Short mmCIF file of C-alpha atoms and ligand atoms in Angstrom, two decimals:
data_model
loop_
_atom_site.label_atom_id
_atom_site.label_comp_id
_atom_site.label_asym_id
_atom_site.label_seq_id
_atom_site.Cartn_x
_atom_site.Cartn_y
_atom_site.Cartn_z
CA MET A 14 -16.31 227.11 209.67
CA ARG A 15 -18.19 223.74 208.46
CA SER A 16 -19.78 223.66 204.78
CA PRO A 17 -23.11 222.87 204.80
CA SER A 18 -24.48 219.49 203.85
CA GLY A 19 -28.21 219.16 202.20
CA SER A 20 -29.14 216.53 204.58
CA LEU A 21 -28.02 217.09 207.94
CA ALA A 22 -28.37 221.16 207.22
CA ARG A 23 -32.31 219.92 206.66
CA ALA A 24 -31.81 218.07 210.09
CA PRO A 25 -29.81 219.68 212.84
CA ALA A 26 -29.59 217.37 215.42
CA LEU A 27 -29.22 217.56 219.82
CA LEU A 28 -27.18 214.68 220.52
CA LEU A 29 -25.47 214.74 217.09
CA THR A 30 -22.58 216.79 216.47
CA LEU A 31 -22.95 218.03 212.92
CA ALA A 32 -18.95 218.68 212.24
CA ALA A 33 -18.47 215.02 213.62
CA LEU A 34 -20.82 214.08 210.70
CA LEU A 35 -18.85 216.56 208.40
CA GLY A 36 -15.77 214.14 209.09
CA ALA A 37 -13.57 216.66 211.62
CA ALA A 38 -11.44 214.04 213.48
CA SER A 39 -11.44 215.29 216.20
CA CYS A 40 -14.73 214.78 217.74
CA THR A 41 -15.53 211.48 216.16
CA THR A 42 -14.79 207.98 215.97
CA LEU A 43 -13.35 206.88 212.73
CA ALA A 44 -14.31 204.31 210.69
CA ALA A 45 -11.68 202.76 208.53
CA PRO A 46 -11.71 204.68 204.69
CA PRO A 47 -13.08 202.85 201.87
CA ALA A 48 -9.72 201.10 199.59
CA ALA A 49 -8.21 204.07 197.96
CA ALA A 50 -8.86 203.91 194.43
CA ASP A 51 -6.28 203.07 191.55
CA THR A 52 -3.57 206.88 192.83
CA ALA A 53 -2.28 206.79 189.38
CA SER A 54 -5.54 206.52 187.26
CA GLU A 55 -7.24 209.27 189.34
CA ALA A 56 -4.00 211.61 188.78
CA ASP A 57 -4.30 211.65 185.44
CA GLY A 58 -8.57 212.44 185.68
CA PHE A 59 -7.59 215.13 188.12
CA GLY A 60 -5.17 216.56 185.16
CA ALA A 61 -8.43 216.47 182.70
CA TRP A 62 -10.37 217.89 185.29
CA ILE A 63 -8.27 221.01 186.16
CA ALA A 64 -6.99 221.93 182.49
CA GLY A 65 -11.33 221.91 182.59
CA PHE A 66 -11.52 223.88 185.17
CA SER A 67 -9.41 225.97 184.09
CA LYS A 68 -11.45 227.15 181.56
CA GLU A 69 -14.09 227.74 183.78
CA ALA A 70 -11.74 230.46 185.96
CA LEU A 71 -11.45 232.01 182.71
CA GLN A 72 -13.96 232.62 181.87
CA ALA A 73 -15.53 233.59 184.72
CA GLY A 74 -12.89 236.47 185.04
CA ILE A 75 -9.89 234.52 186.92
CA SER A 76 -6.13 236.02 185.01
CA ARG A 77 -4.11 233.36 183.54
CA ALA A 78 -1.30 234.29 186.10
CA THR A 79 -3.45 233.74 188.69
CA LEU A 80 -4.07 230.26 187.07
CA ASP A 81 -0.29 229.88 186.00
CA ALA A 82 0.03 230.15 189.95
CA THR A 83 -2.54 227.96 191.25
CA LEU A 84 -4.96 225.51 190.10
CA ALA A 85 -1.35 224.87 187.61
CA ARG A 86 0.26 223.72 190.11
CA ALA A 87 -2.56 222.57 192.48
CA ARG A 88 -1.53 218.74 193.33
CA TRP A 89 -4.47 216.05 193.97
CA LEU A 90 -4.19 214.73 197.41
CA PRO A 91 -5.43 211.11 198.18
CA GLN A 92 -5.61 211.46 202.04
CA VAL A 93 -8.08 214.52 201.56
CA ILE A 94 -10.85 212.00 199.81
CA GLU A 95 -10.06 209.51 202.59
CA LEU A 96 -11.33 211.94 205.47
CA ASP A 97 -14.31 213.40 203.30
CA SER A 98 -15.47 209.46 202.95
CA ALA A 99 -14.61 208.41 206.31
CA GLN A 100 -18.14 208.01 207.92
CA PRO A 101 -18.11 207.95 211.99
CA GLU A 102 -19.27 204.89 213.33
CA PHE A 103 -19.79 206.45 216.71
CA VAL A 104 -21.27 209.64 217.28
CA ARG A 105 -19.49 210.87 220.08
CA PRO A 106 -22.19 212.21 222.77
CA VAL A 107 -22.33 216.20 223.86
CA TRP A 108 -20.64 215.34 226.94
CA GLN A 109 -17.47 213.98 225.83
CA TYR A 110 -17.17 216.43 223.09
CA LEU A 111 -17.42 219.08 225.82
CA ASP A 112 -15.10 217.87 227.82
CA GLY A 113 -11.97 218.14 224.76
CA ALA A 114 -13.36 221.74 223.58
CA VAL A 115 -13.87 222.99 227.14
CA SER A 116 -11.30 222.06 229.04
CA ALA A 117 -10.01 223.85 231.93
CA GLN A 118 -6.47 224.10 229.86
CA ARG A 119 -8.39 226.02 227.38
CA ILE A 120 -10.13 228.10 229.54
CA GLN A 121 -7.28 229.23 231.22
CA ALA A 122 -5.60 229.68 227.56
CA GLY A 123 -8.59 232.27 226.42
CA ARG A 124 -7.57 234.27 229.09
CA LEU A 125 -4.29 234.63 228.34
CA GLN A 126 -4.76 235.39 225.06
CA ARG A 127 -7.56 237.99 225.21
CA GLN A 128 -5.06 239.66 227.79
CA ARG A 129 -2.22 239.52 225.14
CA TYR A 130 -4.83 240.87 222.58
CA ALA A 131 -7.13 243.18 224.92
CA ALA A 132 -6.47 246.47 222.27
CA ALA A 133 -7.72 244.34 219.42
CA PHE A 134 -10.13 242.69 221.42
CA GLN A 135 -11.29 246.35 223.05
CA ALA A 136 -12.05 247.73 219.36
CA ALA A 137 -14.06 244.88 217.58
CA VAL A 138 -16.33 244.67 220.57
CA GLN A 139 -16.47 248.65 219.83
CA ARG A 140 -16.95 248.42 216.24
CA TYR A 141 -19.10 244.85 216.01
CA GLY A 142 -20.93 244.73 219.15
CA VAL A 143 -19.87 240.80 219.81
CA PRO A 144 -18.19 239.59 223.51
CA ASP A 145 -14.67 239.59 223.47
CA SER A 146 -15.01 235.94 225.19
CA ILE A 147 -17.37 234.92 222.60
CA VAL A 148 -14.56 235.48 219.70
CA THR A 149 -12.10 234.28 221.98
CA ALA A 150 -13.91 230.86 222.57
CA ILE A 151 -14.08 230.63 218.23
CA TRP A 152 -10.58 231.43 218.10
CA GLY A 153 -9.88 228.19 220.83
CA ILE A 154 -12.45 225.70 219.31
CA GLU A 155 -11.56 226.69 215.83
CA SER A 156 -7.58 225.87 216.12
CA SER A 157 -7.14 226.07 219.53
CA TYR A 158 -5.74 229.49 219.00
CA GLY A 159 -3.59 229.68 216.57
CA ALA A 160 -2.30 226.40 217.67
CA HIS A 161 -3.58 223.68 214.87
CA PHE A 162 -5.19 224.88 212.47
CA GLY A 163 -4.42 222.55 209.46
CA ASN A 164 -1.69 221.70 207.22
CA PHE A 165 -3.57 221.92 203.69
CA ARG A 166 -2.52 223.81 200.90
CA THR A 167 -6.46 225.23 200.38
CA ILE A 168 -6.23 225.46 196.66
CA ASP A 169 -5.03 221.15 196.57
CA ALA A 170 -7.40 220.16 199.34
CA LEU A 171 -10.49 222.22 197.13
CA ALA A 172 -9.46 221.20 193.58
CA THR A 173 -9.26 217.43 194.92
CA LEU A 174 -13.13 217.67 196.36
CA ALA A 175 -14.40 219.27 193.21
CA TYR A 176 -12.79 216.77 191.50
CA ASP A 177 -14.35 213.72 193.32
CA GLY A 178 -15.49 215.04 196.98
CA ARG A 179 -18.68 214.08 198.11
CA ARG A 180 -19.75 218.20 197.79
CA ARG A 181 -18.76 218.59 194.22
CA ASP A 182 -20.58 221.66 193.01
CA TRP A 183 -19.82 223.53 196.99
CA ALA A 184 -16.12 222.81 196.40
CA LYS A 185 -16.26 224.05 192.95
CA GLY A 186 -17.58 226.90 194.43
CA GLU A 187 -15.26 227.06 197.64
CA LEU A 188 -12.39 226.90 194.81
CA MET A 189 -13.54 229.39 192.57
CA ALA A 190 -13.62 231.77 196.16
CA ALA A 191 -10.10 231.01 196.49
CA LEU A 192 -9.04 231.65 193.30
CA THR A 193 -10.75 235.44 193.62
CA ILE A 194 -8.36 235.87 196.59
CA VAL A 195 -5.44 235.55 194.81
CA ASP A 196 -6.33 236.60 191.53
CA LYS A 197 -7.56 240.42 193.73
CA GLY A 198 -4.46 240.47 195.47
CA TYR A 199 -5.50 239.96 198.97
CA MET A 200 -3.02 236.78 199.99
CA PRO A 201 -0.84 234.63 197.78
CA ALA A 202 -1.77 231.53 197.05
CA ALA A 203 0.73 230.09 199.53
CA ALA A 204 -0.32 231.91 202.30
CA LEU A 205 -4.30 230.11 201.99
CA ILE A 206 -3.40 227.10 204.66
CA GLY A 207 -6.13 225.15 206.56
CA SER A 208 -7.87 222.21 206.96
CA TRP A 209 -8.57 219.26 204.46
CA ALA A 210 -11.73 220.81 203.76
CA GLY A 211 -11.13 224.16 202.65
CA ALA A 212 -11.03 226.41 206.17
CA MET A 213 -8.91 228.58 206.74
CA GLY A 214 -7.03 230.02 209.07
CA ASN A 215 -7.19 230.85 212.80
CA THR A 216 -10.66 230.64 212.50
CA GLN A 217 -11.03 228.58 210.14
CA PHE A 218 -13.18 230.51 207.62
CA LEU A 219 -13.82 229.23 204.06
CA PRO A 220 -12.96 231.28 201.38
CA SER A 221 -16.10 232.40 200.62
CA ILE A 222 -16.96 233.89 204.11
CA TYR A 223 -12.96 234.94 203.67
CA LEU A 224 -14.41 237.35 200.44
CA LYS A 225 -17.17 238.35 202.64
CA TYR A 226 -16.25 238.87 206.09
CA ALA A 227 -12.67 239.22 206.56
CA VAL A 228 -11.04 242.76 208.15
CA ASP A 229 -8.06 244.37 207.90
CA ALA A 230 -7.75 245.53 211.22
CA ASP A 231 -4.20 245.95 211.37
CA GLY A 232 -4.24 248.24 208.75
CA ASP A 233 -1.06 246.86 206.44
CA GLY A 234 -3.75 246.49 203.40
CA LYS A 235 -4.04 242.56 204.13
CA ARG A 236 -6.99 240.91 205.55
CA ASP A 237 -4.95 238.19 207.06
CA ILE A 238 -6.13 235.83 208.73
CA TRP A 239 -3.23 233.37 209.18
CA ASN A 240 -1.24 235.56 210.34
CA SER A 241 -2.30 238.30 212.29
CA ILE A 242 -4.52 237.79 215.62
CA PRO A 243 -6.01 241.32 215.56
CA ASP A 244 -7.42 241.02 211.69
CA VAL A 245 -8.75 237.33 212.76
CA ILE A 246 -10.28 238.80 215.96
CA ALA A 247 -11.61 242.03 213.81
CA SER A 248 -13.11 239.20 211.04
CA THR A 249 -14.85 236.99 213.18
CA ALA A 250 -16.18 239.61 214.81
CA ASN A 251 -17.79 240.73 211.66
CA PHE A 252 -19.12 237.34 210.66
CA LEU A 253 -21.24 237.10 213.65
CA ALA A 254 -22.08 240.89 213.28
CA GLN A 255 -23.27 240.77 209.89
CA SER A 256 -25.19 237.34 210.63
CA GLY A 257 -27.45 238.62 212.95
CA TRP A 258 -25.66 238.75 216.48
CA ARG A 259 -27.90 240.77 218.63
CA PRO A 260 -25.44 242.43 221.57
CA SER A 261 -28.15 242.84 223.91
CA GLU A 262 -28.93 239.81 224.11
CA PRO A 263 -26.13 236.57 225.88
CA TRP A 264 -26.18 233.45 223.72
CA GLY A 265 -28.72 231.62 226.64
CA THR A 266 -28.27 229.97 230.24
CA GLU A 267 -28.54 227.21 231.88
CA VAL A 268 -32.15 226.15 233.32
CA ARG A 269 -34.52 223.80 235.40
CA LEU A 270 -37.82 222.75 233.84
CA PRO A 271 -40.67 222.37 235.91
CA ALA A 272 -41.86 218.83 236.78
CA GLY A 273 -44.16 217.14 234.23
CA PHE A 274 -41.83 219.43 231.56
CA ASP A 275 -42.91 218.56 227.58
CA TYR A 276 -39.96 217.76 226.04
CA SER A 277 -41.64 217.26 222.52
CA ARG A 278 -41.44 221.37 223.41
CA THR A 279 -37.39 221.34 223.37
CA GLU A 280 -36.89 222.29 219.80
CA LEU A 281 -35.00 224.78 218.52
CA THR A 282 -37.56 225.40 215.93
CA LEU A 283 -39.71 226.34 218.26
CA ARG A 284 -39.75 229.42 220.42
CA GLN A 285 -41.16 231.81 222.45
CA ASP A 286 -39.76 234.80 224.33
CA SER A 287 -38.35 234.44 227.54
CA ASP A 288 -41.38 235.33 229.69
CA ALA A 289 -43.44 232.75 228.58
CA TRP A 290 -40.96 230.03 229.27
CA ALA A 291 -41.17 231.57 232.52
CA ALA A 292 -44.60 231.41 233.03
CA GLN A 293 -44.42 228.27 232.20
CA GLY A 294 -42.28 227.37 235.47
CA VAL A 295 -38.87 227.35 233.25
CA ARG A 296 -36.57 228.74 236.08
CA GLY A 297 -32.23 230.32 236.31
CA MET A 298 -30.18 227.45 238.10
CA ASP A 299 -29.95 229.59 240.83
CA GLY A 300 -33.66 231.18 241.50
CA GLN A 301 -32.18 234.30 239.69
CA PRO A 302 -34.95 235.30 236.94
CA LEU A 303 -34.29 234.02 233.16
CA PRO A 304 -32.61 236.79 231.16
CA VAL A 305 -34.93 238.80 229.15
CA MET A 306 -34.70 237.22 225.25
CA ARG A 307 -36.56 237.17 222.49
CA ASP A 308 -37.32 234.08 220.63
CA ALA A 309 -36.12 231.66 222.94
CA SER A 310 -35.77 228.32 222.69
CA ILE A 311 -35.08 225.06 225.38
CA LEU A 312 -32.53 222.49 224.50
CA THR A 313 -31.50 219.48 226.31
CA PRO A 314 -28.88 217.68 224.51
CA ALA A 315 -28.65 214.48 226.95
CA GLY A 316 -32.50 214.47 227.67
CA ALA A 317 -34.85 214.55 230.69
CA ARG A 318 -31.99 213.09 232.38
CA GLY A 319 -28.96 216.27 231.37
CA PRO A 320 -28.62 219.87 231.69
CA ALA A 321 -31.30 221.96 230.46
CA VAL A 322 -30.27 225.16 228.61
CA MET A 323 -32.40 227.99 226.95
CA VAL A 324 -30.67 229.72 224.16
CA GLY A 325 -31.53 232.89 221.78
CA ASN A 326 -30.80 234.33 218.55
CA ASN A 327 -27.09 234.79 219.28
CA PHE A 328 -26.77 230.72 219.85
CA ARG A 329 -28.60 230.51 216.37
CA VAL A 330 -26.12 232.69 215.09
CA LEU A 331 -23.12 230.01 216.33
CA LEU A 332 -24.37 227.86 214.46
CA LEU A 333 -23.97 229.42 211.58
CA TYR A 334 -20.34 229.43 212.38
CA ASN A 335 -21.06 225.44 212.12
CA SER A 336 -24.33 223.75 212.59
CA SER A 337 -23.74 221.55 215.12
CA THR A 338 -25.40 222.58 218.99
CA SER A 339 -22.45 220.39 220.49
CA TYR A 340 -19.84 223.73 218.61
CA ALA A 341 -22.30 225.89 219.28
CA LEU A 342 -23.22 224.59 223.39
CA ALA A 343 -19.24 224.73 223.12
CA VAL A 344 -18.41 228.47 222.03
CA ALA A 345 -21.24 229.58 224.64
CA LEU A 346 -19.78 227.45 227.80
CA LEU A 347 -15.55 228.69 226.75
CA ALA A 348 -16.94 231.72 225.98
CA GLN A 349 -18.98 232.25 229.78
CA GLN A 350 -15.68 230.78 231.60
CA ILE A 351 -13.13 232.27 230.05
CA ASP A 352 -15.82 235.65 231.87
CA GLY A 353 -15.28 234.16 235.31
CA GLY A 354 -18.78 232.40 234.79
CA PRO A 355 -20.19 228.51 235.49
CA GLY A 356 -19.42 225.93 233.34
CA LEU A 357 -22.87 223.70 233.29
CA LEU A 358 -24.57 222.95 236.75
CA ALA A 359 -26.88 219.72 236.12
CA LEU A 360 -24.54 216.90 235.29
CA TRP A 361 -24.82 214.72 231.94
CA PRO A 362 -25.60 211.18 232.00
CA ARG A 363 -22.53 209.78 231.65
CA GLN A 364 -23.58 206.34 231.96
CA ILE A 365 -25.84 206.29 229.58
CA LYS A 366 -23.69 204.23 226.04
CA PRO A 367 -24.31 206.07 222.94
CA LEU A 368 -26.08 204.34 219.67
CA ALA A 369 -23.55 203.41 216.84
CA ARG A 370 -24.95 204.18 213.26
CA THR A 371 -26.21 200.80 212.78
CA GLU A 372 -28.38 201.16 216.28
CA ILE A 373 -29.88 203.68 215.15
CA GLU A 374 -30.79 202.68 211.78
CA ALA A 375 -32.43 199.52 213.71
CA MET A 376 -34.12 201.68 215.75
CA GLN A 377 -35.34 203.98 212.92
CA LEU A 378 -36.66 200.47 211.23
CA ALA A 379 -38.42 199.65 214.58
CA LEU A 380 -40.23 202.53 215.24
CA ASN A 381 -41.48 202.83 211.18
CA GLN A 382 -42.27 199.34 211.94
CA LEU A 383 -44.54 199.85 214.79
CA GLY A 384 -45.95 202.83 212.47
CA LEU A 385 -43.99 205.43 214.76
CA ASP A 386 -42.94 207.56 211.59
CA ALA A 387 -38.79 207.95 212.56
CA GLY A 388 -38.16 209.02 208.96
CA GLU A 389 -35.28 208.24 206.51
CA ILE A 390 -33.57 204.87 207.99
CA ASP A 391 -29.62 206.70 207.80
CA GLY A 392 -28.41 206.13 210.66
CA VAL A 393 -28.69 209.72 211.48
CA PHE A 394 -30.86 210.79 214.96
CA GLY A 395 -32.17 213.94 213.53
CA PRO A 396 -35.16 215.95 214.95
CA ALA A 397 -37.88 213.02 212.70
CA THR A 398 -36.46 210.15 214.75
CA ARG A 399 -36.28 211.90 217.65
CA ALA A 400 -39.86 212.50 217.65
CA GLY A 401 -40.68 209.59 216.21
CA LEU A 402 -39.15 207.29 219.83
CA ARG A 403 -40.73 210.30 221.98
CA ARG A 404 -44.12 208.67 220.11
CA TYR A 405 -42.48 205.77 222.09
CA GLN A 406 -42.03 206.71 225.03
CA GLN A 407 -45.31 207.58 224.98
CA ARG A 408 -47.45 204.66 224.32
CA LEU A 409 -44.65 203.26 227.42
CA GLY A 410 -45.97 205.92 229.86
CA GLN A 411 -42.21 206.95 230.04
CA THR A 412 -41.02 210.59 230.16
CA ALA A 413 -41.09 211.25 226.24
CA ASP A 414 -37.68 212.77 225.97
CA GLY A 415 -36.64 211.59 222.82
CA TYR A 416 -33.58 210.60 223.97
CA PRO A 417 -31.84 207.18 222.31
CA THR A 418 -31.02 204.86 224.78
CA GLN A 419 -29.94 200.45 224.47
CA GLU A 420 -32.28 200.10 226.86
CA LEU A 421 -35.03 202.01 224.11
CA LEU A 422 -33.23 199.65 221.22
CA GLN A 423 -33.72 196.36 223.26
CA ARG A 424 -37.78 197.20 223.92
CA LEU A 425 -38.46 198.08 220.76
CA MET A 426 -36.78 194.45 219.02
CA GLN A 427 -38.56 193.07 221.52
CA GLN A 428 -41.43 194.53 220.10
CA THR A 429 -40.84 193.95 216.62
CA ASP A 430 -39.00 190.37 216.57
CA LYS A 431 -43.01 189.78 218.52
CA ASN A 432 -44.99 191.25 215.83
CA THR A 433 -43.36 189.43 213.45
CA SER A 434 -43.25 185.87 214.97
CA THR A 435 -47.13 186.62 215.55
CA SER A 436 -47.90 187.77 212.35
CA LYS A 437 -46.14 184.50 210.36
CA PRO A 438 -49.24 182.04 209.67
CA1 CA B 17 -4.11 243.16 208.18
#
């Protein structure tokens, strides 16, 4: 589970993995972090900050005993700040992310884990109506089935982020939630372990999510998402159910688009029932009718040259877990293959090189210079830039899929160069 981020939350991107932008090192090429600040003075400032925050926590009703056991021992972790400030230079293309996230080994391990914890999975399916393969897939992607859920002390990580991270208010809220977990006696402070970004345990719950959705399924009185797999399974299924999972619908399906399909309609915000898509010529891959889904969208994560999927409500629920289309697609495809189904049948355009952030900025600048409105020049390829690029492709008479390529960037650069030189006196 990833933290929200203002600009990114406004712009869920098709080819970008937001998880990558939010600093999940597993799916990015990280640029070198900035030079470390003066560690000694940072640590001094941290101590003063802790003292101030302890007063706030006391006022919020956290007991002094809990503060002594938690904040009084909190450590400032420079590594957390380095990870938080590292910006990916390249965002990996969706196919590279999927290669790692949905490996043959992870599919096989998922089947074994589902078998091993069959009773717990069956109980969760009955109670929450979420397929066991979906919960298994989230567990596999979040922590490789518990093999790697991070070894940061959550309170240290969140205190560090609340003191000088990029999203301090958010981190303060999560830190308060972590203190509440300890204060209420749900888990001891030492048990709260997870990622540098505050996500905890097998399926990476943030403390606020833990408070709302964690479940004691094995009946030992603790909601233990670190050591009890039945608790992990029920908690994850409960989160998805409470977030609006529809048991009657699949996550979606791979589709074949008709010739001449208007790619400006491939946005998550454009939703219609599967019947309407079928009436417009969208078909299943195997010639079967489309599954019955309400409010479905068509996505083409790699543009017109890659696979197309029809996704619905349950895909959007997966995006609440982590607001990256690549992530949600990985969970869906891993689940489908754990169930013995196929992966994507259409091929990814693996020959297309991803654009670096600086190249995306150059593309945004050029589109704006041509009056095509690519939105803010921020190096992030979101819906506004995609719409601007589609307008440019239309002008060229190309299929307007809004997928950024080196070739389109080159053409844009040449054209803006020409415009600039002809406008010179
Ligand atoms: Ca338990």
